[in-house]
JSON list of C-alpha atoms in Angstrom, two decimals:
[
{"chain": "A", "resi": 9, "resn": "UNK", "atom": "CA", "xyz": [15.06, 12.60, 96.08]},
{"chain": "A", "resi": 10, "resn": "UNK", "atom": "CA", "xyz": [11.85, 10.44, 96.49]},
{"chain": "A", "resi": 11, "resn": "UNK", "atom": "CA", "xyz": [13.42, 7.64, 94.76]},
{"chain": "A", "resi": 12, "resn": "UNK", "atom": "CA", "xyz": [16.20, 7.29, 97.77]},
{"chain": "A", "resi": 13, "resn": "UNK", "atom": "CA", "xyz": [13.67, 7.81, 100.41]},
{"chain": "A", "resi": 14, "resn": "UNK", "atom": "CA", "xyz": [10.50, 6.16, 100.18]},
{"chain": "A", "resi": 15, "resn": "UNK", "atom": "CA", "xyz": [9.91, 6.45, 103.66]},
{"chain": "A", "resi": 16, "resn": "UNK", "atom": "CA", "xyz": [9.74, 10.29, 104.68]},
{"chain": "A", "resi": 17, "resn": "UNK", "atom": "CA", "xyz": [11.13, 9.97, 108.23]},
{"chain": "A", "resi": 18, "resn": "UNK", "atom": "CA", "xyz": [13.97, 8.30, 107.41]},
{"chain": "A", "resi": 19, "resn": "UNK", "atom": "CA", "xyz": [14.56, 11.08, 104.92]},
{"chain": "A", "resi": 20, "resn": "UNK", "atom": "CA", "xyz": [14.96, 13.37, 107.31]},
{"chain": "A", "resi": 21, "resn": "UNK", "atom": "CA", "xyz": [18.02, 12.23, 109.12]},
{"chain": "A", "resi": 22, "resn": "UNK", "atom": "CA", "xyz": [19.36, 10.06, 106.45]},
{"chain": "A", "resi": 23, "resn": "UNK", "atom": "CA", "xyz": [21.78, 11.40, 103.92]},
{"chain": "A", "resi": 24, "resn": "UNK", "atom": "CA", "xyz": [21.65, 10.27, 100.30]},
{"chain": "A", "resi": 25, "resn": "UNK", "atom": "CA", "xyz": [25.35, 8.34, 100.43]},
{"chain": "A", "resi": 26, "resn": "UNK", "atom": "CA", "xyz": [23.87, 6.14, 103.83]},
{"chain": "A", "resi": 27, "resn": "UNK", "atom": "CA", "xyz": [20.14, 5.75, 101.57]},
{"chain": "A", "resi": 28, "resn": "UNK", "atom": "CA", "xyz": [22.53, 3.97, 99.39]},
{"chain": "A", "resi": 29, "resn": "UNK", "atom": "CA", "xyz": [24.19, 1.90, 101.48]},
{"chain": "A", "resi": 30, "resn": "UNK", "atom": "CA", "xyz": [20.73, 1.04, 102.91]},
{"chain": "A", "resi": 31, "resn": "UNK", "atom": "CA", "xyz": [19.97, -0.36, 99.43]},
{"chain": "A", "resi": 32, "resn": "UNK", "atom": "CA", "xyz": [21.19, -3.82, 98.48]},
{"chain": "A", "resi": 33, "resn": "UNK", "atom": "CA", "xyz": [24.38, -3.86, 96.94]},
{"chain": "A", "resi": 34, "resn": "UNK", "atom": "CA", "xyz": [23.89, -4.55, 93.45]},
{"chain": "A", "resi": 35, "resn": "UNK", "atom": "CA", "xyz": [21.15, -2.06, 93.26]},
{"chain": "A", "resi": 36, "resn": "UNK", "atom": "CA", "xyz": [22.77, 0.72, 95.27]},
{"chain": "A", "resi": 37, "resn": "UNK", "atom": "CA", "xyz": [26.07, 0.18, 92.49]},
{"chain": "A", "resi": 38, "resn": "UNK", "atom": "CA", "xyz": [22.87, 0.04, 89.88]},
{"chain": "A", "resi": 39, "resn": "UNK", "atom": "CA", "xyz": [21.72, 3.79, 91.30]},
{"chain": "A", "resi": 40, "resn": "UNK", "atom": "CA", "xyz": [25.24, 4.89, 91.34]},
{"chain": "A", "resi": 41, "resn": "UNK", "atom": "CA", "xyz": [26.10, 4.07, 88.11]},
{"chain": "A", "resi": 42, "resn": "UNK", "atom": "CA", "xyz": [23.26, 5.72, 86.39]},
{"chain": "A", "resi": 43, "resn": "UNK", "atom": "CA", "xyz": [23.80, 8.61, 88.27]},
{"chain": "A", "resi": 44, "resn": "UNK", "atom": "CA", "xyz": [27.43, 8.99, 87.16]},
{"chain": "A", "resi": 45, "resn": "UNK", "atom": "CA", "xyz": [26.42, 8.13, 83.78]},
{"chain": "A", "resi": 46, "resn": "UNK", "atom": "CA", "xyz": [23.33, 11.07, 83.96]},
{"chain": "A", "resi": 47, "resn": "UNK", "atom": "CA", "xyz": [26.43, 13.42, 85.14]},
{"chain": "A", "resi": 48, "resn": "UNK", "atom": "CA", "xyz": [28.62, 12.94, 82.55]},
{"chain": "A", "resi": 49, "resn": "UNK", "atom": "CA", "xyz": [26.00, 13.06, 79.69]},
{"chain": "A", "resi": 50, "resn": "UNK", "atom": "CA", "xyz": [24.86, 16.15, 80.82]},
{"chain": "A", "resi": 51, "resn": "UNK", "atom": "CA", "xyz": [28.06, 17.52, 81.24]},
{"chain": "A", "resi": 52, "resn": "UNK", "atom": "CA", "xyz": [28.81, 16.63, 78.00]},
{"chain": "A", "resi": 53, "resn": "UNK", "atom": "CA", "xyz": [25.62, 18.52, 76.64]},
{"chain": "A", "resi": 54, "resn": "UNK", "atom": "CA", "xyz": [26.36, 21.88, 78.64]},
{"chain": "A", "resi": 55, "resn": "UNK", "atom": "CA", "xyz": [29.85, 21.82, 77.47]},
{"chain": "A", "resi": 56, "resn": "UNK", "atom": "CA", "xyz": [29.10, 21.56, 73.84]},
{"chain": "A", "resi": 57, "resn": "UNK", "atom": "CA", "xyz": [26.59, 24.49, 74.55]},
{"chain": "A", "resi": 58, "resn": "UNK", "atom": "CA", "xyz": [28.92, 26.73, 75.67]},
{"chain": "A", "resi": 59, "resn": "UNK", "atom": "CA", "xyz": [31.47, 25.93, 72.90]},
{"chain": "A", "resi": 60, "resn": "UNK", "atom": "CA", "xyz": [28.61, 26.72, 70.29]},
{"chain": "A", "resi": 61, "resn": "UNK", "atom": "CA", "xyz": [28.10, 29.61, 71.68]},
{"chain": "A", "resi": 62, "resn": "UNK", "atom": "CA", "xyz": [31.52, 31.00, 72.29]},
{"chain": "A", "resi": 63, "resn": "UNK", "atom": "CA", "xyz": [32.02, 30.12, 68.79]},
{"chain": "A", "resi": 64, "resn": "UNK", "atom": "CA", "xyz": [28.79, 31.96, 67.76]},
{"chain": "A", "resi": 65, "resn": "UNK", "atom": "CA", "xyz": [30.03, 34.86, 69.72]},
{"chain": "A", "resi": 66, "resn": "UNK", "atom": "CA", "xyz": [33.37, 34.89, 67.91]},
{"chain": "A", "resi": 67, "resn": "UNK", "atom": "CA", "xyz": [35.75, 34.61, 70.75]},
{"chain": "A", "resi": 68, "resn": "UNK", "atom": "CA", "xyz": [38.27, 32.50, 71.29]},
{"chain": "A", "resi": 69, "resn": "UNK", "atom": "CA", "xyz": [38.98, 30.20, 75.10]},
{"chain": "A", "resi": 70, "resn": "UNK", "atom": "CA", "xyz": [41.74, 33.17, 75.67]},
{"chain": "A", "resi": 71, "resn": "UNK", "atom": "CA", "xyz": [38.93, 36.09, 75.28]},
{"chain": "A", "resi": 72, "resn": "UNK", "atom": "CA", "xyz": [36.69, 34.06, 77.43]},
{"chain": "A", "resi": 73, "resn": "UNK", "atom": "CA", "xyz": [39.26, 33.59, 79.85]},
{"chain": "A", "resi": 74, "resn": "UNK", "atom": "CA", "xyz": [39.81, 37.00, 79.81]},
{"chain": "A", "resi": 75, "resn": "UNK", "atom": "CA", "xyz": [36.48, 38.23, 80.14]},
{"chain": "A", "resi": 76, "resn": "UNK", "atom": "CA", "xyz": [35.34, 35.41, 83.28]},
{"chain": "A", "resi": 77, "resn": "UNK", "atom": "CA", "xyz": [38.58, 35.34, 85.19]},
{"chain": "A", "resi": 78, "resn": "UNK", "atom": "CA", "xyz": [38.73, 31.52, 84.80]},
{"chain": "A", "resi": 79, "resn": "UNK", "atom": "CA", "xyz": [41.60, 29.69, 83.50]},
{"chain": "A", "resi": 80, "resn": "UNK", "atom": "CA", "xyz": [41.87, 28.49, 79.64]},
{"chain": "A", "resi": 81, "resn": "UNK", "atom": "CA", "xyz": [42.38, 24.76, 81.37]},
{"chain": "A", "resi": 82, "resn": "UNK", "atom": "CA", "xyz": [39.27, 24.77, 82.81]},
{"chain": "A", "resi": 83, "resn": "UNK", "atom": "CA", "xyz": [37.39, 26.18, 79.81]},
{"chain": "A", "resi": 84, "resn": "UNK", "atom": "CA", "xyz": [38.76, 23.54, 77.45]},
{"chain": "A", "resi": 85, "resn": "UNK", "atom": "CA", "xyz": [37.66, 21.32, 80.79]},
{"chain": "A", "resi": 86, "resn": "UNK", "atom": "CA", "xyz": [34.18, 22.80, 80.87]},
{"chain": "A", "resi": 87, "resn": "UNK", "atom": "CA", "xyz": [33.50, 22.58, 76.94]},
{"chain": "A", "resi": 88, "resn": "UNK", "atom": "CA", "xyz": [34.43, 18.69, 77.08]},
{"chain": "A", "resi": 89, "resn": "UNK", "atom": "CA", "xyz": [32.05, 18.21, 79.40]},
{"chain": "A", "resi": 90, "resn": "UNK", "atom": "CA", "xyz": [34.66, 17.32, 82.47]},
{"chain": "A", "resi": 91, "resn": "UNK", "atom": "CA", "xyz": [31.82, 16.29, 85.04]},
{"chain": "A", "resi": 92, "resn": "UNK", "atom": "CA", "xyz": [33.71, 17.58, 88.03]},
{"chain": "A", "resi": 93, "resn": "UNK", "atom": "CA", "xyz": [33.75, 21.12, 86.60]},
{"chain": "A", "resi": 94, "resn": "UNK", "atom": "CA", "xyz": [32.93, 23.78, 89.22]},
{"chain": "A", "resi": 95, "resn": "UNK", "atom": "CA", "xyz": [29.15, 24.84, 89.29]},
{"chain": "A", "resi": 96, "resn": "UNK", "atom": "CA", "xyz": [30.07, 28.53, 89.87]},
{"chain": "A", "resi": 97, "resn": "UNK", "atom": "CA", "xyz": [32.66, 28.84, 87.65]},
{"chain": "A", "resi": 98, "resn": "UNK", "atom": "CA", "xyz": [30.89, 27.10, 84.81]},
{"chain": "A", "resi": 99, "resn": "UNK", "atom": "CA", "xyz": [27.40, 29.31, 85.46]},
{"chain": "A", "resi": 100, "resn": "UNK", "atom": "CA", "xyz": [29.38, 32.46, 85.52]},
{"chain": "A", "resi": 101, "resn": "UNK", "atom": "CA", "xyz": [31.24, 31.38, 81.90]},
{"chain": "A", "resi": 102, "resn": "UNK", "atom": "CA", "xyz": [27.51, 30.83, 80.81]},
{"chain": "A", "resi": 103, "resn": "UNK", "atom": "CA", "xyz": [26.28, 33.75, 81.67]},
{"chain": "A", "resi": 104, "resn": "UNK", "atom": "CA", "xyz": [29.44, 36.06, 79.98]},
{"chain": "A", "resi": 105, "resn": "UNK", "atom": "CA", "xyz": [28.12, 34.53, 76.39]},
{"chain": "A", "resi": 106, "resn": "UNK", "atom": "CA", "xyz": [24.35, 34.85, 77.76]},
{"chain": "A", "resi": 107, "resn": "UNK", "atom": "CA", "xyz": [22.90, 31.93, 78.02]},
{"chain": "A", "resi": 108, "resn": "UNK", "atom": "CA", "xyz": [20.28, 32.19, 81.12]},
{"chain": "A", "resi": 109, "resn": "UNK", "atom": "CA", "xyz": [20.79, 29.45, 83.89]},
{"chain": "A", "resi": 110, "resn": "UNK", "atom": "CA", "xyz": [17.16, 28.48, 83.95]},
{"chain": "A", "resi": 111, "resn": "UNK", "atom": "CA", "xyz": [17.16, 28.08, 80.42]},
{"chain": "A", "resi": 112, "resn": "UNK", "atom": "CA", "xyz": [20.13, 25.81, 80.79]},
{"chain": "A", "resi": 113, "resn": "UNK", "atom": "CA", "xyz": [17.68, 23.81, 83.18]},
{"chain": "A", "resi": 114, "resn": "UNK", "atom": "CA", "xyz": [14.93, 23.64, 80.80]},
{"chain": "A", "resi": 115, "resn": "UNK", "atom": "CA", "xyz": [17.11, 22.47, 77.78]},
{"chain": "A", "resi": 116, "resn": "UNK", "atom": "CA", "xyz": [18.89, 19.76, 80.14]},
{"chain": "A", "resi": 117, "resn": "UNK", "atom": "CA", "xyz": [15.45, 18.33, 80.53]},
{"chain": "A", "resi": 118, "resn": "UNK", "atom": "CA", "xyz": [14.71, 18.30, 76.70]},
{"chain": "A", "resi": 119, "resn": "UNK", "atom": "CA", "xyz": [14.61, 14.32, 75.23]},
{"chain": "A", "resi": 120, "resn": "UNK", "atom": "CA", "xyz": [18.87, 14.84, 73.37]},
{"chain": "A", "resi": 121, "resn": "UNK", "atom": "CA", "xyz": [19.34, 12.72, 70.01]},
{"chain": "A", "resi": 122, "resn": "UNK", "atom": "CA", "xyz": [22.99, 13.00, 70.56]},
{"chain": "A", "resi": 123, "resn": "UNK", "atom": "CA", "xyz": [23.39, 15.61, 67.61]},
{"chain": "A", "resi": 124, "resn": "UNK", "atom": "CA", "xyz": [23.85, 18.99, 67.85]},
{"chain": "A", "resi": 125, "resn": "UNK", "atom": "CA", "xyz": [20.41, 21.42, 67.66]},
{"chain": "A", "resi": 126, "resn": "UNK", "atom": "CA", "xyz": [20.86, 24.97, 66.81]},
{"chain": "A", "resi": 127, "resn": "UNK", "atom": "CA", "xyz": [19.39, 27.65, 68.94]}
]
């Protein structure tokens, strides 16, 4: 969070949405912007992950469903990469088909081509 608060004293009673406002317009709409765009594209990555590996797993969205206790809906929301997804929900569908949150960290952080790797 460096990047929204230079200045380490006003960091400390100043929350990220009023650093923005702080920020002249065009460049706190700039910082907003990429941030939505960072969401989504990650989102998009970690969905496609867990798809591949459902799929690798053999199951199907109902099995999954089944075996998480989340709905079908928001598996088929997760896999597309809906940015909005819950982070609880989506880390405990991740872990039923074993794939390790910290990995999951590790391989967000990895340069994407926008193709699909195998594991």
């Amino acid at each position: 969070m460096d990047f929204l608060f230079p200045d380490r004293e006003k960091a400390a009673c100043q929350s990220p949405e009023s650093a923005l406002l702080s920020r002249s317009g065009n460049e706190a709409i700039f910082m907003h912007e990429n941030l939505l765009e960072d969401a989504a594209s990650y989102s998009r990555r970690f969905g496609a992950m867990i798809r591949r590996e459902r799929e690798a797993h053999g199951l199907r969205l109902e099995d999954l469903s089944a075996a998480t206790g989340v709905g079908i809906r928001f598996l088929h929301d997760l896999e597309t990469g809906k940015p909005t997804c819950q982070i609880g929900r989506s880390l405990v569908v991740a872990a039923a088909i074993g794939l390790d949150a910290i990995k999951l960290l590790e391989l967000a952080s990895e340069p994407h081509d926008g193709q699909g790797s195998s594991r």
